[in-house]
Amino acid sequence: MIKSELIQRIAARNGHLYQRDVETIVSTILDEITLALARGDRVELRGFGAFSVKRREARTGRNPRTGEQVSVDEKSVPFFKTGKEMRERLNEAHG
Amino acid sequence: MSQNVSEKALPAVEDLSRDEGAISTNSTSTTRTASAHHTVTRADLADAVHRRIGLSRAESGEFVEAVLSEIFNAIVSGDDVKLSSFGSFHIRSKGERVGRNPKTGASAPITARRVVMFKASNVLRARINGQRAIED
């Protein structure tokens, strides 16, 4: 499922809204999550999962192709932890 | 009417500072920055939708729920979900393996399971590092 399909599915269930409005709703939600992570905040959506930011220290890495040493700056990376309900739903049929 | 230090609504902290502290420990702002990282929830997302689209708060909340459950159902049914400039979710099936209880060191089997992998898009990664997207 890609973003446009997500929008179509929601629009199909909400006939009173234009697809354009549903598009805005979806992008508002994703933007809000992005902004929160950019601030360093955590986004916790019970049952679904939680988005957070993890810091990676600067390190000396290697170009795997040439073996050359390169310095890698410190950076922050997004992280998603699956929610309990989703984890359970994914594994309930598999005993 | 002594010194009213409250810039914004900080109920709990304000109450404390009102306790006639002889020495002012102007910790109001420090407390704020120390706990600056707060948690965004469904309610905050609904609020953003409410502000942006002007739907009622109740309806905004329903849409947040609808979007999340649509994504949830797609993932759970094994469908990859790709949200451009945000990221993608896909399922990885893991085989059974032998794990260890980190506390006791006793080995214990870990059953086969399905886990969700989230791969953030370059746009999201760049935004988190305070840059513009390099390419996506």
PDB file of N, CA, C and O in Angstrom, chain A residues 74-77, chain B residues 124-131:
ATOM      1  N   GLU A  74      28.519  12.534  14.045  1.00  0.00           N
ATOM      2  CA  GLU A  74      27.424  12.057  14.887  1.00  0.00           C
ATOM      3  C   GLU A  74      26.110  12.385  14.199  1.00  0.00           C
ATOM      4  O   GLU A  74      26.006  13.369  13.467  1.00  0.00           O
ATOM      5  N   LYS A  75      25.130  11.559  14.387  1.00  0.00           N
ATOM      6  CA  LYS A  75      23.842  11.802  13.749  1.00  0.00           C
ATOM      7  C   LYS A  75      22.728  11.182  14.567  1.00  0.00           C
ATOM      8  O   LYS A  75      22.969  10.402  15.485  1.00  0.00           O
ATOM      9  N   SER A  76      21.520  11.557  14.222  1.00  0.00           N
ATOM     10  CA  SER A  76      20.358  10.990  14.880  1.00  0.00           C
ATOM     11  C   SER A  76      19.596  10.163  13.864  1.00  0.00           C
ATOM     12  O   SER A  76      19.453  10.562  12.720  1.00  0.00           O
ATOM     13  N   VAL A  77      19.137   9.023  14.298  1.00  0.00           N
ATOM     14  CA  VAL A  77      18.377   8.187  13.382  1.00  0.00           C
ATOM     15  C   VAL A  77      17.011   7.848  13.972  1.00  0.00           C
ATOM     16  O   VAL A  77      16.876   7.664  15.178  1.00  0.00           O
TER      17      VAL A  77
ATOM     18  N   LEU B 124      12.897  11.986   5.875  1.00  0.00           N
ATOM     19  CA  LEU B 124      12.723  11.937   7.332  1.00  0.00           C
ATOM     20  C   LEU B 124      14.074  11.955   8.043  1.00  0.00           C
ATOM     21  O   LEU B 124      14.277  12.688   9.013  1.00  0.00           O
ATOM     22  N   ARG B 125      15.015  11.165   7.551  1.00  0.00           N
ATOM     23  CA  ARG B 125      16.349  11.144   8.157  1.00  0.00           C
ATOM     24  C   ARG B 125      16.998  12.515   8.135  1.00  0.00           C
ATOM     25  O   ARG B 125      17.601  12.949   9.110  1.00  0.00           O
ATOM     26  N   ALA B 126      16.846  13.193   6.991  1.00  0.00           N
ATOM     27  CA  ALA B 126      17.447  14.517   6.860  1.00  0.00           C
ATOM     28  C   ALA B 126      16.792  15.511   7.808  1.00  0.00           C
ATOM     29  O   ALA B 126      17.463  16.297   8.473  1.00  0.00           O
ATOM     30  N   ARG B 127      15.466  15.441   7.914  1.00  0.00           N
ATOM     31  CA  ARG B 127      14.736  16.373   8.782  1.00  0.00           C
ATOM     32  C   ARG B 127      15.160  16.188  10.243  1.00  0.00           C
ATOM     33  O   ARG B 127      15.263  17.152  11.008  1.00  0.00           O
ATOM     34  N   ILE B 128      15.388  14.952  10.621  1.00  0.00           N
ATOM     35  CA  ILE B 128      15.778  14.665  11.995  1.00  0.00           C
ATOM     36  C   ILE B 128      17.164  15.214  12.297  1.00  0.00           C
ATOM     37  O   ILE B 128      17.479  15.575  13.423  1.00  0.00           O
ATOM     38  N   ASN B 129      17.982  15.308  11.263  1.00  0.00           N
ATOM     39  CA  ASN B 129      19.323  15.850  11.451  1.00  0.00           C
ATOM     40  C   ASN B 129      19.393  17.330  11.092  1.00  0.00           C
ATOM     41  O   ASN B 129      20.476  17.874  10.891  1.00  0.00           O
ATOM     42  N   GLY B 130      18.221  17.947  10.983  1.00  0.00           N
ATOM     43  CA  GLY B 130      18.162  19.374  10.726  1.00  0.00           C
ATOM     44  C   GLY B 130      18.661  19.784   9.367  1.00  0.00           C
ATOM     45  O   GLY B 130      19.166  20.890   9.185  1.00  0.00           O
ATOM     46  N   GLN B 131      18.526  18.875   8.406  1.00  0.00           N
ATOM     47  CA  GLN B 131      18.951  19.225   7.043  1.00  0.00           C
ATOM     48  C   GLN B 131      17.758  19.116   6.113  1.00  0.00           C
ATOM     49  O   GLN B 131      16.719  18.613   6.467  1.00  0.00           O
TER      50      GLN B 131
END
